mmCIF file of C-alpha atoms in Angstrom:
data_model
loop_
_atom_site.group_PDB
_atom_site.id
_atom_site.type_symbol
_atom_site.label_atom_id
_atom_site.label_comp_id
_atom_site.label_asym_id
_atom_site.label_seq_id
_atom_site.Cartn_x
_atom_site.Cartn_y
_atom_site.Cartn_z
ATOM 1 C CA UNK A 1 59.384 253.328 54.327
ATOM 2 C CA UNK A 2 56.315 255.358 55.794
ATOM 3 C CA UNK A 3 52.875 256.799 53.978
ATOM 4 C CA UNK A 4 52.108 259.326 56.024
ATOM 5 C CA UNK A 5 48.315 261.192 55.972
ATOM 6 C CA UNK A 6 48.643 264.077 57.508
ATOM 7 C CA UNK A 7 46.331 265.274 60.690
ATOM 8 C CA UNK A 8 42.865 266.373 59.386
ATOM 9 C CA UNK A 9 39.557 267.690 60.106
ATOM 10 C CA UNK A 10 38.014 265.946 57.159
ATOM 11 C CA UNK A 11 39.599 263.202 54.568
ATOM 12 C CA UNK A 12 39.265 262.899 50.934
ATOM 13 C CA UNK A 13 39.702 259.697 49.000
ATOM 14 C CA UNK A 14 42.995 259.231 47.376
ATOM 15 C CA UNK A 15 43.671 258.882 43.577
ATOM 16 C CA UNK A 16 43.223 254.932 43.770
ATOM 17 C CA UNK A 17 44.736 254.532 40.144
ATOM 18 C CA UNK A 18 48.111 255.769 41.733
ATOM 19 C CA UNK A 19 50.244 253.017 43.184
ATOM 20 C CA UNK A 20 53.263 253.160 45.939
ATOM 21 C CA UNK A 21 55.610 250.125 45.103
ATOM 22 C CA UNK A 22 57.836 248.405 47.927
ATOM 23 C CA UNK A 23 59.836 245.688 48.074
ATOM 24 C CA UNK A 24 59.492 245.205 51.041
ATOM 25 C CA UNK A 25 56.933 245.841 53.941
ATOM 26 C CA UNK A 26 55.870 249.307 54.910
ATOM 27 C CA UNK A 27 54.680 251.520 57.348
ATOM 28 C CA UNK A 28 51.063 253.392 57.349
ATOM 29 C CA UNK A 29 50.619 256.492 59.229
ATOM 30 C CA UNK A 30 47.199 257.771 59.505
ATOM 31 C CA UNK A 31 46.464 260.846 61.397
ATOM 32 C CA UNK A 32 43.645 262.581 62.397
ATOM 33 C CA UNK A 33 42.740 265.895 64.670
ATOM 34 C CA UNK A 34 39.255 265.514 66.972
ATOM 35 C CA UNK A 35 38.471 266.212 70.258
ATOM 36 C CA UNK A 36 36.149 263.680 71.323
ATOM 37 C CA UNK A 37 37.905 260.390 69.599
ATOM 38 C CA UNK A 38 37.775 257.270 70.182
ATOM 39 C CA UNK A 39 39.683 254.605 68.532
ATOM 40 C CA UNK A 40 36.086 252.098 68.688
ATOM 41 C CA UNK A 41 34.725 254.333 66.470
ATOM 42 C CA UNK A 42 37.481 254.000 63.635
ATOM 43 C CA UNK A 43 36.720 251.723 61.303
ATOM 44 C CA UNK A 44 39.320 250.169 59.424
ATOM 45 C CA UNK A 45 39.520 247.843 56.402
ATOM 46 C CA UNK A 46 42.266 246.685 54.701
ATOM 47 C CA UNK A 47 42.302 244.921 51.542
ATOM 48 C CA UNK A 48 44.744 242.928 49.779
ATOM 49 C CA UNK A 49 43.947 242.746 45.755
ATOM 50 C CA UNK A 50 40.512 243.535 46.416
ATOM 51 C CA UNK A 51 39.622 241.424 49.139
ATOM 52 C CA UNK A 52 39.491 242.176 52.730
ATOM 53 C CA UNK A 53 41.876 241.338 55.120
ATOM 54 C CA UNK A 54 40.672 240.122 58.317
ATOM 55 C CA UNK A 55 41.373 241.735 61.006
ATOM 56 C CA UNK A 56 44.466 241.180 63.096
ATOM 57 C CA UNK A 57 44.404 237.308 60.929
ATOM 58 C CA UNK A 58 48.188 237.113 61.130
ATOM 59 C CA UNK A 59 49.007 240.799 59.568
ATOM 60 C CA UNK A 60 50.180 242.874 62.250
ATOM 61 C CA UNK A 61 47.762 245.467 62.565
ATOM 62 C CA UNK A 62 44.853 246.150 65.297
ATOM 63 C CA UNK A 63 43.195 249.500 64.681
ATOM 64 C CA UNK A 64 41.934 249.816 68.006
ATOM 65 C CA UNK A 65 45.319 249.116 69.850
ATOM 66 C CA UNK A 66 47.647 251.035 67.474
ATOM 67 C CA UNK A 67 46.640 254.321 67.769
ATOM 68 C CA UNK A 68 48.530 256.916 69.475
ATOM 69 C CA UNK A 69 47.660 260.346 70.846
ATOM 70 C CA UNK A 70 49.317 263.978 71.443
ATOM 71 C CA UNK A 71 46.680 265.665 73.815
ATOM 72 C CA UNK A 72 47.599 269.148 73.527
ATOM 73 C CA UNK A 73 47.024 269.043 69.605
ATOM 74 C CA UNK A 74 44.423 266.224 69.672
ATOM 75 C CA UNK A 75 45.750 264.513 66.948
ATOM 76 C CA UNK A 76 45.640 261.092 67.169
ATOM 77 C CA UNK A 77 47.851 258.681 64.288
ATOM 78 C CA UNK A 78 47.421 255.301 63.452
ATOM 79 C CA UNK A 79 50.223 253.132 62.823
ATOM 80 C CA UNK A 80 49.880 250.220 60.629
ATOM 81 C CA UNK A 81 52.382 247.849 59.119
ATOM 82 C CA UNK A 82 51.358 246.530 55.350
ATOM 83 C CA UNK A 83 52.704 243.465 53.488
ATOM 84 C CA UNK A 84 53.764 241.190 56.316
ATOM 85 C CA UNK A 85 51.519 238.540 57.507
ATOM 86 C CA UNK A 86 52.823 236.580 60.631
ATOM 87 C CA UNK A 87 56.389 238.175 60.180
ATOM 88 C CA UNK A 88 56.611 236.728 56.538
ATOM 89 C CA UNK A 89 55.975 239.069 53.006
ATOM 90 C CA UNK A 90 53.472 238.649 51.034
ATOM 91 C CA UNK A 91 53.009 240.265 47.717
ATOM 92 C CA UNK A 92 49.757 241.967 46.724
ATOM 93 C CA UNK A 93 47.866 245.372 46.373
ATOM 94 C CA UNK A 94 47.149 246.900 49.566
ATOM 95 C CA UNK A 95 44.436 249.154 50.030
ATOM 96 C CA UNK A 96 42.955 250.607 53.131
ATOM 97 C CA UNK A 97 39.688 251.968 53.870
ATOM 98 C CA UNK A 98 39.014 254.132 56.839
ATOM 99 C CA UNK A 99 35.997 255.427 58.138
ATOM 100 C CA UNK A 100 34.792 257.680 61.084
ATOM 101 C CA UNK A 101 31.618 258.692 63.119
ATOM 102 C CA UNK A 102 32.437 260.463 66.138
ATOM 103 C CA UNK A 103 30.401 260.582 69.860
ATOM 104 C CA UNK A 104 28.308 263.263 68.485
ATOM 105 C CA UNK A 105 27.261 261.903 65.123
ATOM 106 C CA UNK A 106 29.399 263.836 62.926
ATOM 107 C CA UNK A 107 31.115 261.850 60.322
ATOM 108 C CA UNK A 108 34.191 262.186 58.095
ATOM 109 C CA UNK A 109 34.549 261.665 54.884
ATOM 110 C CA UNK A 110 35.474 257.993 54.036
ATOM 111 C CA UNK A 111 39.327 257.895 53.128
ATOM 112 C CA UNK A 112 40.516 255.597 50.224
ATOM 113 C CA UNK A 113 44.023 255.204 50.108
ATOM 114 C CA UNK A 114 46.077 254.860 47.070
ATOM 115 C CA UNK A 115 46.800 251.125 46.091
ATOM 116 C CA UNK A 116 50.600 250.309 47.688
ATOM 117 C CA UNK A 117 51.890 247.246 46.378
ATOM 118 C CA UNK A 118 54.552 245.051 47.811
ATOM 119 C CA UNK A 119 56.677 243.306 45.776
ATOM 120 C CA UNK A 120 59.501 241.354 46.683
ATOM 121 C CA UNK A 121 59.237 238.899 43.635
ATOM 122 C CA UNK A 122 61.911 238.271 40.738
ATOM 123 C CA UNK A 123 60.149 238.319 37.171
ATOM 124 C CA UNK A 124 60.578 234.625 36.181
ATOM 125 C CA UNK A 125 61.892 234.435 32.450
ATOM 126 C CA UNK A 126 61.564 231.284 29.973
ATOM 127 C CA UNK A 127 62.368 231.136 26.464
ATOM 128 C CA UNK A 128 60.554 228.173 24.239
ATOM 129 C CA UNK A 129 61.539 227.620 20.383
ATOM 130 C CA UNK A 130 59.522 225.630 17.492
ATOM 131 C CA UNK A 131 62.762 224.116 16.536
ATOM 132 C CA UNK A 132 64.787 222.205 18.410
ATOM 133 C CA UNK A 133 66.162 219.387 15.976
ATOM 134 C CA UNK A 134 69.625 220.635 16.541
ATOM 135 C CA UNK A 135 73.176 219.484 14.653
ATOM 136 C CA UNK A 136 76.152 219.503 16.570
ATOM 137 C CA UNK A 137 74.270 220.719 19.546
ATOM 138 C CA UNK A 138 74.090 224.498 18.557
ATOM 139 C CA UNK A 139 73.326 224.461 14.382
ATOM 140 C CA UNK A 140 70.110 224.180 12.928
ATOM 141 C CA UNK A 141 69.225 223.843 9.126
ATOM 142 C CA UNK A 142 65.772 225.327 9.528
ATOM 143 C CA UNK A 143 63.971 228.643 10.803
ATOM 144 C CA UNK A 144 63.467 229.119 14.451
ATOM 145 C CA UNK A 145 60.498 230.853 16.545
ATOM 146 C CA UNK A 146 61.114 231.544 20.241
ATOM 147 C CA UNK A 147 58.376 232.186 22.523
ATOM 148 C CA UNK A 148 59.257 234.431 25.127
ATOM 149 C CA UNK A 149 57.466 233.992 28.399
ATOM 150 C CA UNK A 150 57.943 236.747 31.523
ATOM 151 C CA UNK A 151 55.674 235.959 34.930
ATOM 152 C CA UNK A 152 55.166 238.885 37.035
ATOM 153 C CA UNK A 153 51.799 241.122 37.894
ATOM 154 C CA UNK A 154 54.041 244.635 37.865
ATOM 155 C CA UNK A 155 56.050 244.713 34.402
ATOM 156 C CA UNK A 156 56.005 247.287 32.230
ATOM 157 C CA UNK A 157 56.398 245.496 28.402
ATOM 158 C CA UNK A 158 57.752 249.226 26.913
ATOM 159 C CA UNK A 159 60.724 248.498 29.940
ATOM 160 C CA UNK A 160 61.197 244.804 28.832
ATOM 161 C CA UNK A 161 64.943 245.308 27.125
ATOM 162 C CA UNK A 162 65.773 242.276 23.887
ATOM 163 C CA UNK A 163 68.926 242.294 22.046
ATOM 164 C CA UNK A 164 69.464 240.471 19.159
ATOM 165 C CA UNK A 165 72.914 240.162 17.527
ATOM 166 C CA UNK A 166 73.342 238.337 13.986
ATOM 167 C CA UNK A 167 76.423 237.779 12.430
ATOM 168 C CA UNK A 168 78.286 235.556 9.756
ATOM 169 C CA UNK A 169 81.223 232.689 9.959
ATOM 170 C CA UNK A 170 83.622 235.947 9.783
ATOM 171 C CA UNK A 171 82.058 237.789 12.445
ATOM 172 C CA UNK A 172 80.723 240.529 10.549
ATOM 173 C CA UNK A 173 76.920 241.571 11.257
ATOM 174 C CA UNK A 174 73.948 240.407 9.804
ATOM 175 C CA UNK A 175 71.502 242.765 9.023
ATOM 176 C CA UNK A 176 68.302 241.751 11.844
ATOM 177 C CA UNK A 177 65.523 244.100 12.217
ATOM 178 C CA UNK A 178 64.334 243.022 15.473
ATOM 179 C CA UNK A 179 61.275 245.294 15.588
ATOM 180 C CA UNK A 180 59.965 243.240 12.640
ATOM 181 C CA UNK A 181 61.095 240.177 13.895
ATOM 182 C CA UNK A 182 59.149 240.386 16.995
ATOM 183 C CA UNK A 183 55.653 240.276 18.046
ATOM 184 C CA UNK A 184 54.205 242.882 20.382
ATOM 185 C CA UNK A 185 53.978 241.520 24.044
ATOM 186 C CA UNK A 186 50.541 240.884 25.046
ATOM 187 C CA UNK A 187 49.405 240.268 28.824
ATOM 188 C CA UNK A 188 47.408 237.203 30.260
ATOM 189 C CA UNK A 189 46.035 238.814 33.326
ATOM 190 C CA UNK A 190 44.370 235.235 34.984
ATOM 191 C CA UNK A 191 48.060 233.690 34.532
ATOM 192 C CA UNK A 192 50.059 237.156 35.645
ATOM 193 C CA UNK A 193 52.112 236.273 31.711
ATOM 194 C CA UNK A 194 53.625 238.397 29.342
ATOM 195 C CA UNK A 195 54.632 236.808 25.851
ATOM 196 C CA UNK A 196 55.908 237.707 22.422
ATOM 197 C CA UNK A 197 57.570 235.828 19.935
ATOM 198 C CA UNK A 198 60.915 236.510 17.991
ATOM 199 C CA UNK A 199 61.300 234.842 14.460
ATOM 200 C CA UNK A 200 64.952 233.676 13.504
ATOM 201 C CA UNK A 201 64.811 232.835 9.680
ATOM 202 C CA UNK A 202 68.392 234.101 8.297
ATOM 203 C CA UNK A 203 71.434 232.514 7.904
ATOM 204 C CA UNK A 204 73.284 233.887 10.781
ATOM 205 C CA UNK A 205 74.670 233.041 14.375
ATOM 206 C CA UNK A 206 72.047 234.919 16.466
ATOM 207 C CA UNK A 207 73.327 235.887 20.295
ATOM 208 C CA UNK A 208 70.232 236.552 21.909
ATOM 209 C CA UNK A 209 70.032 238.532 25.250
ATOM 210 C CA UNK A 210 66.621 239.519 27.574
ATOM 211 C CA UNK A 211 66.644 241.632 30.861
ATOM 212 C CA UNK A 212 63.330 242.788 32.736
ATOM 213 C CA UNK A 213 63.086 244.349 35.982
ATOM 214 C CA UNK A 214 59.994 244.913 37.292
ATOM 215 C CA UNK A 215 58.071 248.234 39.373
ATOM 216 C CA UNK A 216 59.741 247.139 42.193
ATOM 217 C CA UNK A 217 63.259 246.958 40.756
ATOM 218 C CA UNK A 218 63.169 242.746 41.494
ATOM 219 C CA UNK A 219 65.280 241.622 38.099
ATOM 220 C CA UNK A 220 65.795 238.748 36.192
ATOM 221 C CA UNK A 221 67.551 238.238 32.729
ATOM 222 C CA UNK A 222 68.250 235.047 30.198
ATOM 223 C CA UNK A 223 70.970 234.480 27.071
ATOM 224 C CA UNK A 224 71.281 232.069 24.806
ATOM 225 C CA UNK A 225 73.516 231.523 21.278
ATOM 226 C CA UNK A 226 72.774 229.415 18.374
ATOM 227 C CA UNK A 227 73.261 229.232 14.405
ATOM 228 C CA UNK A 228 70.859 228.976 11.581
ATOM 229 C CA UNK A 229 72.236 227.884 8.519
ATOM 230 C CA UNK A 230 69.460 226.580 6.115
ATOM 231 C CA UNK A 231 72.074 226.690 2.639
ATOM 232 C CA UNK A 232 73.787 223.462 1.312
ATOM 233 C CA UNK A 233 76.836 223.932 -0.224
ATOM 234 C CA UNK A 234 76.974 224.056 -3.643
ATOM 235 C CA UNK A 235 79.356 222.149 -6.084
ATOM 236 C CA UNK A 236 81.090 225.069 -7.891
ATOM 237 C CA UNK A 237 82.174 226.026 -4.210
ATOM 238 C CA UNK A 238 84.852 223.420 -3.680
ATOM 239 C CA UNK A 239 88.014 223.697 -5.511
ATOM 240 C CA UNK A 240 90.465 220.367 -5.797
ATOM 241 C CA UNK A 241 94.365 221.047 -6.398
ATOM 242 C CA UNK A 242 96.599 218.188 -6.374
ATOM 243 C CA UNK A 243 100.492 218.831 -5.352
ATOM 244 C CA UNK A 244 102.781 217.943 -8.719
ATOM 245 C CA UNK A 245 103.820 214.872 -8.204
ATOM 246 C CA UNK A 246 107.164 213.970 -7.632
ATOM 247 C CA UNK A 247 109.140 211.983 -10.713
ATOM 248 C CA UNK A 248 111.904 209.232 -10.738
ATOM 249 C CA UNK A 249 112.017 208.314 -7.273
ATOM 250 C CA UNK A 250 111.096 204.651 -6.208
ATOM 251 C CA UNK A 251 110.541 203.525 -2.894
ATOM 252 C CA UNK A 252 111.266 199.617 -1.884
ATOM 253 C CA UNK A 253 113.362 197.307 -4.255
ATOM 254 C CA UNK A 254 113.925 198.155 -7.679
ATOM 255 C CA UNK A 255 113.993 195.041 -10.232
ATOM 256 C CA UNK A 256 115.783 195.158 -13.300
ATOM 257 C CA UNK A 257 113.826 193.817 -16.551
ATOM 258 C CA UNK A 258 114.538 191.042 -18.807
#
């Protein structure tokens, strides 16, 4: 996959709130037209979420030795590959920075690419409860609260897909508003985290499903299946018959009185 900037006479910085998303490494094309160029007098800078790369330290690209020129048009492109560093992928925000002053002073405008982020990471899904003081394994008498916890820098929360499905011993669905149920997901920036909570506080067995791919289309998904049942059974629910029983037969020896 290639950016390509086409051949120009004088740059304008991209819309840097825009982002290209790979999962894996791509190609930058940069091209411009000038008659007296020389690749010295490019200066590029790349940065990887927001601070600069060094140059040539392991990511693949030397300005001044990947340049190539058409004479007759005097364009001349620069060919860059982003998101590798010493043949291996590694995930960030790329930006690059290039800047131009040619033999005879005259300068271009300072082009400001858009940010392309590489992304070759699954989201990494965990679900904590409150309540884990579980009977027979999958039954528990009181209300549960699951945390859910997504890592990844490039989720969207409005693409984050939950289903919740309640139902009774007989199968037959439980009324669960999940909307209510569930908190908004809120982002922890410093930790790359999203979380909300879901609150399980009806009788019902609750099949609960989560699947969240990320910008990049990386994908990762969780289930789980348990039972709340917080009623006792009452007294006036149990009913006792008792078969007739069965008269004149004796089993054994039979002794005659007197």
């Amino acid at each position: 996959q290639t950016i390509m900037v086409p051949a120009i006479d004088t740059v304008s910085t991209a819309n840097a709130n825009t982002r290209f998303i790979y999962q894996d490494a791509m190609m930058f094309k940069f091209a411009m037209k000038e008659i007296n160029f020389n690749a010295a007098d490019v200066k590029v800078v790349v940065y990887r979420d927001g601070v600069e790369v060094e140059n040539g330290d392991g990511y693949g690209y030397m300005p001044e030795k990947n340049w190539s020129t058409n004479s007759a048009s005097y364009i001349h492109t620069l060919t860059m590959e982003i998101g590798k560093k010493n043949g291996e992928l590694v995930d960030g925000d790329y930006q690059i920075k290039i800047d131009y002053i040619d033999r005879a002073g005259y300068s271009m405008s300072t082009y400001i690419s858009n940010i392309i982020t590489i992304d070759n990471t699954d989201p990494v899904i965990n679900v904590d409860y409150d309540n884990y003081a579980a009977n027979n394994k999958l039954y528990y008498n009181k209300d549960r609260e699951a945390t859910i916890t997504i890592t990844d820098r490039n989720v969207v929360s409005d693409e984050i897909i939950v289903k919740v499905m309640a139902t009774d011993i007989d199968g037959n669905v439980v009324p669960f508003d999940l909307e209510s149920k569930q908190s908004p997901w809120k982002f922890d920036k410093a930790t790359n985290k999203w979380t909300s909570k879901v609150k399980y506080d009806k009788d019902a067995k609750y099949d609960f499903k989560i699947v969240c791919n990320d910008m990049a289309d990386n994908g990762d998904s969780d289930d789980d299946s348990f039972t709340v049942d917080k009623t006792a059974p009452k007294k006036d629910s149990f009913r006792f018959e008792y078969s007739k029983a069965l008269q004149g037969i004796f089993y054994g020896k039979r002794y005659a009185e007197g």
